[in-house]
Amino acid sequence: MEPATTIWRWLSVIAHGAVLTVVLACSVESIAGPTYQAGAEPNDLRWDLAQRFNFVVDSGGVSFSVVTPVGCDLTRGEIVPSIRVSVRFDMPDVNDLMAVAVDSPVVFSVIDACGAPVAWQGAEPSHVRRYARVSIQGIQEAYTFLRQMMPPGFSLELPLGTSQVVPPAVVSIEGYIWALYADRTIEVDIPFEPNGWVESEQHPGLMISVDPTTPPRPDSPIEYESLPTSQPGTSIRRPTAPIQMYKYTTWVKSKTGTPVMGLADSWYSPSVRASVEYVVIKTQLFDSEAQVASTSLGQSVISDAGRGANCVGTLSQCEYVFDRIRHVLAVHPVEVKIPFVLTNIPVTAVFSVD
């Protein structure tokens, strides 16, 4: 057998139009999976906040992967089973909930149908977390208007040990996800033109600066003209002048010297996370006369240890004249662990060849 380079190929085995279902005896040799609570005590789990969530299992099952070294046939591969579960949030209470880290759920207990713990090959929980802003969006389905939380949920994949017999059913999976709460969310508007560091009157501890490299903004709305076409009664509309762009770069920092982070940053240092006073959620362009705000699709926020959070964005000229740059921030963010208990997870197998 050749060395350890592996290739991954997926093949679903369908039997008579139905997915092959696995029915096996309970494992009497199951041992406890790794208990990953990362030094946390049980009271670190916020069961009070978990009551605002409703974790719903959308789908679940056990898949089998056959890992074969290059040059070997499939009969010499190693079968690796995994429990896979897709979980969605069913309209939680999003009051003061700012973001969730759906890419780093932690599982510390899996119980099979016989009440025995299931062993899985879990990795140590990552110290890096990436948060996604929580929002409620309306979705039209046929004649029904539904409200759905974004992000909609998360997925679990638990590779089983090679000596672990695949359970006929999983009655419970316990774990937690990270969530970010905040005292409040604020909006701070500053003039578009660079003018050094500006201290917010409403929030004296916050300072924002427009970078000197920011070019002048368009000083008028876009205008169009109509041109006739060869078709009677029809015309086309085009701008009367080349379309200009809003481009901006700003810096946000705290007067106390504590870090200001961007929500999309990688949250990796416990000491930094504990001392963050402000989190920049996003920036917008604001027309102070029309009272209209617009979010640039290209806007981003990246924190800088020396100068604070760096915010950039671009937007095409439109019917509004944006004269302010709006910064949406969360004040005093706090990371918490939201526990979940998933029950009666279906076990439907999809055989995969890797």
mmCIF file of C-alpha atoms in Angstrom:
data_model
loop_
_atom_site.group_PDB
_atom_site.id
_atom_site.type_symbol
_atom_site.label_atom_id
_atom_site.label_comp_id
_atom_site.label_asym_id
_atom_site.label_seq_id
_atom_site.Cartn_x
_atom_site.Cartn_y
_atom_site.Cartn_z
ATOM 1 C CA MET A 1 0.000 0.000 0.000
ATOM 2 C CA GLU A 2 1.319 3.409 -0.903
ATOM 3 C CA PRO A 3 1.818 6.189 1.630
ATOM 4 C CA ALA A 4 -0.717 8.260 3.270
ATOM 5 C CA THR A 5 -1.865 10.709 0.629
ATOM 6 C CA THR A 6 -5.643 10.461 0.476
ATOM 7 C CA ILE A 7 -8.259 11.563 -1.996
ATOM 8 C CA TRP A 8 -11.888 12.240 -1.208
ATOM 9 C CA ARG A 9 -14.703 11.137 -3.464
ATOM 10 C CA TRP A 10 -18.350 11.008 -2.507
ATOM 11 C CA LEU A 11 -20.831 8.391 -3.674
ATOM 12 C CA SER A 12 -24.402 8.060 -2.441
ATOM 13 C CA VAL A 13 -25.820 4.561 -2.456
ATOM 14 C CA ILE A 14 -29.545 4.520 -3.120
ATOM 15 C CA ALA A 15 -31.483 1.284 -2.724
ATOM 16 C CA HIS A 16 -34.771 1.091 -4.681
ATOM 17 C CA GLY A 17 -35.228 4.860 -4.556
ATOM 18 C CA ALA A 18 -34.750 5.082 -0.801
ATOM 19 C CA VAL A 19 -31.687 6.006 1.173
ATOM 20 C CA LEU A 20 -30.158 2.965 2.847
ATOM 21 C CA THR A 21 -31.093 2.953 6.532
ATOM 22 C CA VAL A 22 -28.753 1.536 9.135
ATOM 23 C CA VAL A 23 -30.186 -0.627 11.919
ATOM 24 C CA LEU A 24 -27.539 -1.950 14.282
ATOM 25 C CA ALA A 25 -27.411 -3.269 17.820
ATOM 26 C CA CYS A 26 -26.614 -0.934 20.685
ATOM 27 C CA SER A 27 -22.947 -0.595 21.438
ATOM 28 C CA VAL A 28 -21.979 -2.063 24.784
ATOM 29 C CA GLU A 29 -18.365 -0.920 24.335
ATOM 30 C CA SER A 30 -19.115 2.740 23.828
ATOM 31 C CA ILE A 31 -16.988 5.048 25.896
ATOM 32 C CA ALA A 32 -17.592 8.657 26.685
ATOM 33 C CA GLY A 33 -16.713 11.149 23.987
ATOM 34 C CA PRO A 34 -14.376 13.995 24.915
ATOM 35 C CA THR A 35 -15.913 16.382 27.388
ATOM 36 C CA TYR A 36 -14.900 19.762 26.007
ATOM 37 C CA GLN A 37 -15.853 22.532 28.352
ATOM 38 C CA ALA A 38 -12.510 24.320 27.960
ATOM 39 C CA GLY A 39 -12.001 24.930 31.647
ATOM 40 C CA ALA A 40 -15.525 26.232 32.030
ATOM 41 C CA GLU A 41 -17.720 25.452 34.986
ATOM 42 C CA PRO A 42 -21.352 24.381 34.458
ATOM 43 C CA ASN A 43 -22.543 27.802 35.570
ATOM 44 C CA ASP A 44 -20.753 29.267 32.529
ATOM 45 C CA LEU A 45 -23.591 27.870 30.432
ATOM 46 C CA ARG A 46 -26.381 30.442 30.181
ATOM 47 C CA TRP A 47 -29.473 28.288 30.502
ATOM 48 C CA ASP A 48 -31.507 31.419 31.203
ATOM 49 C CA LEU A 49 -30.644 32.821 27.774
ATOM 50 C CA ALA A 50 -31.061 29.408 26.132
ATOM 51 C CA GLN A 51 -34.773 29.665 26.905
ATOM 52 C CA ARG A 52 -34.989 32.383 24.254
ATOM 53 C CA PHE A 53 -33.737 29.952 21.620
ATOM 54 C CA ASN A 54 -35.514 27.036 20.060
ATOM 55 C CA PHE A 55 -33.009 24.611 18.549
ATOM 56 C CA VAL A 56 -34.727 22.429 15.930
ATOM 57 C CA VAL A 57 -33.121 19.415 14.232
ATOM 58 C CA ASP A 58 -33.700 19.823 10.501
ATOM 59 C CA SER A 59 -31.949 16.606 9.519
ATOM 60 C CA GLY A 60 -29.591 14.052 10.950
ATOM 61 C CA GLY A 61 -27.949 10.773 10.233
ATOM 62 C CA VAL A 62 -24.812 8.698 10.010
ATOM 63 C CA SER A 63 -22.605 8.759 6.924
ATOM 64 C CA PHE A 64 -19.807 6.363 6.112
ATOM 65 C CA SER A 65 -16.624 7.472 4.409
ATOM 66 C CA VAL A 66 -14.099 5.048 2.961
ATOM 67 C CA VAL A 67 -10.613 6.558 3.021
ATOM 68 C CA THR A 68 -8.314 4.922 0.476
ATOM 69 C CA PRO A 69 -4.603 5.661 -0.064
ATOM 70 C CA VAL A 70 -3.636 6.570 -3.618
ATOM 71 C CA GLY A 71 -3.099 3.487 -5.741
ATOM 72 C CA CYS A 72 -5.228 1.173 -3.595
ATOM 73 C CA ASP A 73 -8.654 -0.164 -4.491
ATOM 74 C CA LEU A 74 -11.727 0.594 -2.400
ATOM 75 C CA THR A 75 -11.670 -2.808 -0.705
ATOM 76 C CA ARG A 76 -8.504 -1.813 1.179
ATOM 77 C CA GLY A 77 -9.860 1.461 2.537
ATOM 78 C CA GLU A 78 -10.804 2.332 6.096
ATOM 79 C CA ILE A 79 -14.462 2.985 6.871
ATOM 80 C CA VAL A 80 -14.984 6.102 8.989
ATOM 81 C CA PRO A 81 -18.562 6.759 10.177
ATOM 82 C CA SER A 82 -19.731 10.234 11.205
ATOM 83 C CA ILE A 83 -22.851 11.557 12.891
ATOM 84 C CA ARG A 84 -24.127 14.597 11.009
ATOM 85 C CA VAL A 85 -26.831 16.928 12.235
ATOM 86 C CA SER A 86 -28.267 20.120 10.767
ATOM 87 C CA VAL A 87 -29.786 22.482 13.352
ATOM 88 C CA ARG A 88 -31.821 25.628 12.814
ATOM 89 C CA PHE A 89 -32.926 28.445 15.081
ATOM 90 C CA ASP A 90 -36.716 28.627 15.277
ATOM 91 C CA MET A 91 -37.445 32.316 15.908
ATOM 92 C CA PRO A 92 -35.472 33.026 19.066
ATOM 93 C CA ASP A 93 -35.927 36.205 21.052
ATOM 94 C CA VAL A 94 -33.300 38.463 19.474
ATOM 95 C CA ASN A 95 -33.608 41.321 21.964
ATOM 96 C CA ASP A 96 -30.055 42.479 22.813
ATOM 97 C CA LEU A 97 -28.647 39.452 20.938
ATOM 98 C CA MET A 98 -26.048 40.869 18.565
ATOM 99 C CA ALA A 99 -24.318 37.905 16.906
ATOM 100 C CA VAL A 100 -23.736 34.152 17.050
ATOM 101 C CA ALA A 101 -20.676 32.077 16.148
ATOM 102 C CA VAL A 102 -22.249 29.279 14.120
ATOM 103 C CA ASP A 103 -18.895 27.982 12.850
ATOM 104 C CA SER A 104 -17.667 26.787 16.239
ATOM 105 C CA PRO A 105 -20.341 24.796 18.132
ATOM 106 C CA VAL A 106 -19.009 22.647 20.975
ATOM 107 C CA VAL A 107 -20.425 19.185 21.771
ATOM 108 C CA PHE A 108 -19.718 17.483 25.087
ATOM 109 C CA SER A 109 -22.250 14.625 25.250
ATOM 110 C CA VAL A 110 -23.784 12.177 22.754
ATOM 111 C CA ILE A 111 -26.115 9.447 24.055
ATOM 112 C CA ASP A 112 -27.373 6.465 22.032
ATOM 113 C CA ALA A 113 -30.737 4.692 22.210
ATOM 114 C CA CYS A 114 -29.500 2.392 24.999
ATOM 115 C CA GLY A 115 -28.529 5.329 27.186
ATOM 116 C CA ALA A 116 -24.816 4.748 26.607
ATOM 117 C CA PRO A 117 -22.380 7.546 25.751
ATOM 118 C CA VAL A 118 -21.082 7.550 22.183
ATOM 119 C CA ALA A 119 -17.360 8.029 21.521
ATOM 120 C CA TRP A 120 -16.357 10.431 18.758
ATOM 121 C CA GLN A 121 -13.081 11.835 17.511
ATOM 122 C CA GLY A 122 -13.534 15.454 18.449
ATOM 123 C CA ALA A 123 -10.930 18.155 18.071
ATOM 124 C CA GLU A 124 -10.168 20.662 20.775
ATOM 125 C CA PRO A 125 -12.523 23.648 20.536
ATOM 126 C CA SER A 126 -10.989 26.468 18.543
ATOM 127 C CA HIS A 127 -10.021 29.612 20.400
ATOM 128 C CA VAL A 128 -10.863 31.600 17.271
ATOM 129 C CA ARG A 129 -14.483 32.583 16.762
ATOM 130 C CA ARG A 130 -16.151 34.324 13.845
ATOM 131 C CA TYR A 131 -19.438 36.018 14.597
ATOM 132 C CA ALA A 132 -22.339 36.605 12.219
ATOM 133 C CA ARG A 133 -24.783 39.443 12.812
ATOM 134 C CA VAL A 134 -28.217 38.302 13.944
ATOM 135 C CA SER A 135 -31.210 39.633 12.033
ATOM 136 C CA ILE A 136 -34.765 38.654 11.195
ATOM 137 C CA GLN A 137 -35.548 38.567 7.480
ATOM 138 C CA GLY A 138 -38.831 38.170 5.671
ATOM 139 C CA ILE A 139 -39.054 35.338 3.138
ATOM 140 C CA GLN A 140 -41.892 34.915 0.644
ATOM 141 C CA GLU A 141 -42.908 31.303 0.023
ATOM 142 C CA ALA A 142 -45.854 30.928 -2.353
ATOM 143 C CA TYR A 143 -48.646 32.902 -0.654
ATOM 144 C CA THR A 144 -47.028 32.847 2.772
ATOM 145 C CA PHE A 145 -44.707 35.463 4.259
ATOM 146 C CA LEU A 146 -42.286 33.874 6.723
ATOM 147 C CA ARG A 147 -39.856 35.396 9.176
ATOM 148 C CA GLN A 148 -36.501 33.676 9.446
ATOM 149 C CA MET A 149 -33.469 34.323 11.578
ATOM 150 C CA MET A 150 -30.136 34.931 9.901
ATOM 151 C CA PRO A 151 -27.897 33.051 10.241
ATOM 152 C CA PRO A 152 -30.488 30.246 10.093
ATOM 153 C CA GLY A 153 -28.584 27.663 12.146
ATOM 154 C CA PHE A 154 -25.484 25.490 12.311
ATOM 155 C CA SER A 155 -24.218 21.999 11.493
ATOM 156 C CA LEU A 156 -22.503 19.310 13.540
ATOM 157 C CA GLU A 157 -20.192 16.576 12.263
ATOM 158 C CA LEU A 158 -18.902 14.033 14.768
ATOM 159 C CA PRO A 159 -16.519 11.393 13.323
ATOM 160 C CA LEU A 160 -16.890 8.182 15.324
ATOM 161 C CA GLY A 161 -13.972 6.151 16.597
ATOM 162 C CA THR A 162 -13.065 3.085 14.521
ATOM 163 C CA SER A 163 -13.990 0.814 17.456
ATOM 164 C CA GLN A 164 -17.295 2.614 18.043
ATOM 165 C CA VAL A 165 -20.311 0.657 16.828
ATOM 166 C CA VAL A 166 -22.707 2.919 14.943
ATOM 167 C CA PRO A 167 -25.698 3.599 17.207
ATOM 168 C CA PRO A 168 -29.160 2.683 15.882
ATOM 169 C CA ALA A 169 -30.394 6.037 17.136
ATOM 170 C CA VAL A 170 -29.139 9.084 18.956
ATOM 171 C CA VAL A 171 -31.451 10.217 21.731
ATOM 172 C CA SER A 172 -29.541 13.330 22.752
ATOM 173 C CA ILE A 173 -26.659 15.608 21.829
ATOM 174 C CA GLU A 174 -25.619 18.282 24.311
ATOM 175 C CA GLY A 175 -23.327 21.212 23.672
ATOM 176 C CA TYR A 176 -23.250 24.965 23.293
ATOM 177 C CA ILE A 177 -22.692 27.777 20.832
ATOM 178 C CA TRP A 178 -21.090 31.157 21.449
ATOM 179 C CA ALA A 179 -23.244 34.287 21.306
ATOM 180 C CA LEU A 180 -22.479 37.973 21.591
ATOM 181 C CA TYR A 181 -24.770 40.224 23.623
ATOM 182 C CA ALA A 182 -24.429 43.981 24.129
ATOM 183 C CA ASP A 183 -25.801 46.700 26.387
ATOM 184 C CA ARG A 184 -27.137 48.610 23.389
ATOM 185 C CA THR A 185 -26.524 49.493 19.744
ATOM 186 C CA ILE A 186 -25.666 53.078 18.777
ATOM 187 C CA GLU A 187 -25.353 55.054 15.527
ATOM 188 C CA VAL A 188 -22.675 57.744 15.237
ATOM 189 C CA ASP A 189 -22.637 60.051 12.184
ATOM 190 C CA ILE A 190 -19.628 62.161 11.189
ATOM 191 C CA PRO A 191 -19.091 64.530 8.232
ATOM 192 C CA PHE A 192 -17.744 62.898 5.096
ATOM 193 C CA GLU A 193 -14.833 65.313 4.740
ATOM 194 C CA PRO A 194 -11.596 64.542 6.649
ATOM 195 C CA ASN A 195 -11.222 66.783 9.718
ATOM 196 C CA GLY A 196 -8.980 64.985 12.189
ATOM 197 C CA TRP A 197 -10.338 63.040 15.129
ATOM 198 C CA VAL A 198 -13.981 63.812 15.944
ATOM 199 C CA GLU A 199 -15.312 63.066 19.424
ATOM 200 C CA SER A 200 -18.943 61.992 19.590
ATOM 201 C CA GLU A 201 -21.091 64.382 21.631
ATOM 202 C CA GLN A 202 -23.542 61.634 22.579
ATOM 203 C CA HIS A 203 -20.753 59.147 23.347
ATOM 204 C CA PRO A 204 -17.737 61.101 24.661
ATOM 205 C CA GLY A 205 -15.529 58.038 24.986
ATOM 206 C CA LEU A 206 -15.665 57.353 21.250
ATOM 207 C CA MET A 207 -13.455 59.022 18.621
ATOM 208 C CA ILE A 208 -13.736 58.693 14.830
ATOM 209 C CA SER A 209 -11.482 60.019 12.095
ATOM 210 C CA VAL A 210 -11.965 60.158 8.327
ATOM 211 C CA ASP A 211 -8.700 59.092 6.729
ATOM 212 C CA PRO A 212 -6.978 61.921 4.794
ATOM 213 C CA THR A 213 -6.783 59.654 1.728
ATOM 214 C CA THR A 214 -10.593 59.687 1.411
ATOM 215 C CA PRO A 215 -11.411 61.421 -1.927
ATOM 216 C CA PRO A 216 -14.069 64.163 -2.233
ATOM 217 C CA ARG A 217 -17.613 62.856 -2.403
ATOM 218 C CA PRO A 218 -20.091 63.498 -5.247
ATOM 219 C CA ASP A 219 -21.791 66.825 -4.478
ATOM 220 C CA SER A 220 -24.989 66.222 -6.442
ATOM 221 C CA PRO A 221 -27.406 63.381 -7.143
ATOM 222 C CA ILE A 222 -27.178 61.422 -10.344
ATOM 223 C CA GLU A 223 -29.174 62.935 -13.237
ATOM 224 C CA TYR A 224 -30.611 61.165 -16.259
ATOM 225 C CA GLU A 225 -31.742 62.136 -19.725
ATOM 226 C CA SER A 226 -34.143 60.346 -22.054
ATOM 227 C CA LEU A 227 -33.100 59.489 -25.588
ATOM 228 C CA PRO A 228 -35.535 58.417 -28.308
ATOM 229 C CA THR A 229 -35.169 55.032 -29.959
ATOM 230 C CA SER A 230 -36.133 53.677 -33.355
ATOM 231 C CA GLN A 231 -39.298 52.274 -31.786
ATOM 232 C CA PRO A 232 -42.113 54.875 -31.691
ATOM 233 C CA GLY A 233 -43.123 55.946 -28.189
ATOM 234 C CA THR A 234 -40.098 54.406 -26.487
ATOM 235 C CA SER A 235 -36.930 55.911 -25.083
ATOM 236 C CA ILE A 236 -33.890 54.931 -23.088
ATOM 237 C CA ARG A 237 -32.535 56.648 -20.009
ATOM 238 C CA ARG A 238 -28.873 57.349 -19.424
ATOM 239 C CA PRO A 239 -26.851 59.444 -16.970
ATOM 240 C CA THR A 240 -26.066 62.953 -18.131
ATOM 241 C CA ALA A 241 -22.516 62.621 -16.797
ATOM 242 C CA PRO A 242 -20.146 59.805 -15.789
ATOM 243 C CA ILE A 243 -21.268 58.110 -12.586
ATOM 244 C CA GLN A 244 -19.088 59.047 -9.622
ATOM 245 C CA MET A 245 -18.245 56.927 -6.597
ATOM 246 C CA TYR A 246 -18.369 57.440 -2.858
ATOM 247 C CA LYS A 247 -15.193 56.023 -1.338
ATOM 248 C CA TYR A 248 -14.269 56.341 2.307
ATOM 249 C CA THR A 249 -11.884 55.098 4.967
ATOM 250 C CA THR A 250 -12.415 55.845 8.656
ATOM 251 C CA TRP A 251 -10.805 54.907 11.963
ATOM 252 C CA VAL A 252 -12.664 54.286 15.213
ATOM 253 C CA LYS A 253 -11.015 54.176 18.634
ATOM 254 C CA SER A 254 -11.858 54.493 22.313
ATOM 255 C CA LYS A 255 -10.420 57.340 24.391
ATOM 256 C CA THR A 256 -9.720 54.851 27.170
ATOM 257 C CA GLY A 257 -7.361 52.904 24.902
ATOM 258 C CA THR A 258 -9.413 49.702 25.025
ATOM 259 C CA PRO A 259 -9.649 47.752 21.752
ATOM 260 C CA VAL A 260 -12.365 48.535 19.210
ATOM 261 C CA MET A 261 -13.115 45.443 17.142
ATOM 262 C CA GLY A 262 -15.006 44.722 13.968
ATOM 263 C CA LEU A 263 -17.808 42.197 14.239
ATOM 264 C CA ALA A 264 -16.313 40.175 11.371
ATOM 265 C CA ASP A 265 -12.882 40.029 13.026
ATOM 266 C CA SER A 266 -11.465 36.732 14.236
ATOM 267 C CA TRP A 267 -12.065 36.815 17.995
ATOM 268 C CA TYR A 268 -9.029 34.914 19.215
ATOM 269 C CA SER A 269 -7.453 36.538 22.289
ATOM 270 C CA PRO A 270 -9.342 36.038 25.582
ATOM 271 C CA SER A 271 -7.679 39.110 27.095
ATOM 272 C CA VAL A 272 -8.662 41.295 24.148
ATOM 273 C CA ARG A 273 -12.200 39.924 24.057
ATOM 274 C CA ALA A 274 -12.675 40.690 27.736
ATOM 275 C CA SER A 275 -11.591 44.320 27.361
ATOM 276 C CA VAL A 276 -13.485 45.313 24.204
ATOM 277 C CA GLU A 277 -15.695 48.344 24.825
ATOM 278 C CA TYR A 278 -17.074 48.886 21.317
ATOM 279 C CA VAL A 279 -17.695 46.618 18.337
ATOM 280 C CA VAL A 280 -18.234 48.188 14.917
ATOM 281 C CA ILE A 281 -21.053 46.228 13.300
ATOM 282 C CA LYS A 282 -21.086 48.087 9.979
ATOM 283 C CA THR A 283 -20.823 51.498 8.323
ATOM 284 C CA GLN A 284 -23.353 53.274 6.113
ATOM 285 C CA LEU A 285 -23.624 56.436 4.041
ATOM 286 C CA PHE A 286 -26.257 58.869 5.331
ATOM 287 C CA ASP A 287 -28.143 61.711 3.614
ATOM 288 C CA SER A 288 -28.854 64.108 6.486
ATOM 289 C CA GLU A 289 -31.437 66.079 4.486
ATOM 290 C CA ALA A 290 -33.460 63.161 3.155
ATOM 291 C CA GLN A 291 -32.764 61.094 6.307
ATOM 292 C CA VAL A 292 -31.813 58.073 4.213
ATOM 293 C CA ALA A 293 -29.044 55.579 5.010
ATOM 294 C CA SER A 294 -27.526 53.111 2.570
ATOM 295 C CA THR A 295 -25.164 50.227 3.274
ATOM 296 C CA SER A 296 -22.409 49.592 0.770
ATOM 297 C CA LEU A 297 -22.051 45.990 -0.338
ATOM 298 C CA GLY A 298 -18.297 46.459 -0.278
ATOM 299 C CA GLN A 299 -18.082 47.861 3.246
ATOM 300 C CA SER A 300 -15.822 46.110 5.728
ATOM 301 C CA VAL A 301 -14.418 46.615 9.219
ATOM 302 C CA ILE A 302 -11.041 45.290 10.384
ATOM 303 C CA SER A 303 -9.539 46.093 13.764
ATOM 304 C CA ASP A 304 -6.019 47.457 14.117
ATOM 305 C CA ALA A 305 -4.248 47.236 17.469
ATOM 306 C CA GLY A 306 -2.587 50.628 17.100
ATOM 307 C CA ARG A 307 -5.161 52.813 15.360
ATOM 308 C CA GLY A 308 -8.479 51.198 16.249
ATOM 309 C CA ALA A 309 -11.047 49.745 13.873
ATOM 310 C CA ASN A 310 -10.458 50.445 10.183
ATOM 311 C CA CYS A 311 -13.681 50.948 8.195
ATOM 312 C CA VAL A 312 -13.818 51.146 4.394
ATOM 313 C CA GLY A 313 -16.651 51.316 1.896
ATOM 314 C CA THR A 314 -17.697 52.303 -1.614
ATOM 315 C CA LEU A 315 -21.052 53.195 -3.157
ATOM 316 C CA SER A 316 -22.124 54.425 -6.574
ATOM 317 C CA GLN A 317 -23.641 57.867 -7.003
ATOM 318 C CA CYS A 318 -27.444 57.699 -6.809
ATOM 319 C CA GLU A 319 -30.513 59.905 -6.300
ATOM 320 C CA TYR A 320 -29.361 60.875 -2.798
ATOM 321 C CA VAL A 321 -26.476 63.084 -1.715
ATOM 322 C CA PHE A 322 -24.712 61.384 1.179
ATOM 323 C CA ASP A 323 -22.914 63.858 3.415
ATOM 324 C CA ARG A 324 -22.354 61.724 6.523
ATOM 325 C CA ILE A 325 -20.663 58.425 7.298
ATOM 326 C CA ARG A 326 -22.673 56.449 9.826
ATOM 327 C CA HIS A 327 -21.027 53.970 12.181
ATOM 328 C CA VAL A 328 -23.239 51.320 13.799
ATOM 329 C CA LEU A 329 -21.633 50.045 17.010
ATOM 330 C CA ALA A 330 -22.443 47.713 19.882
ATOM 331 C CA VAL A 331 -21.547 48.966 23.356
ATOM 332 C CA HIS A 332 -19.990 46.694 26.004
ATOM 333 C CA PRO A 333 -20.228 43.358 24.157
ATOM 334 C CA VAL A 334 -20.199 40.189 26.251
ATOM 335 C CA GLU A 335 -19.519 36.647 25.031
ATOM 336 C CA VAL A 336 -21.715 33.913 26.490
ATOM 337 C CA LYS A 337 -22.227 30.193 25.993
ATOM 338 C CA ILE A 338 -25.750 29.229 24.910
ATOM 339 C CA PRO A 339 -26.342 25.534 25.737
ATOM 340 C CA PHE A 340 -28.460 23.254 23.580
ATOM 341 C CA VAL A 341 -29.937 19.777 24.007
ATOM 342 C CA LEU A 342 -30.944 18.035 20.778
ATOM 343 C CA THR A 343 -33.183 14.991 21.173
ATOM 344 C CA ASN A 344 -34.376 12.087 19.030
ATOM 345 C CA ILE A 345 -31.976 12.641 16.154
ATOM 346 C CA PRO A 346 -32.855 10.447 13.151
ATOM 347 C CA VAL A 347 -30.169 8.043 11.922
ATOM 348 C CA THR A 348 -30.361 7.698 8.143
ATOM 349 C CA ALA A 349 -27.154 6.530 6.472
ATOM 350 C CA VAL A 350 -25.666 7.825 3.250
ATOM 351 C CA PHE A 351 -22.703 5.680 2.205
ATOM 352 C CA SER A 352 -19.785 7.754 0.913
ATOM 353 C CA VAL A 353 -16.616 6.564 -0.762
ATOM 354 C CA ASP A 354 -13.540 8.694 -0.133
#
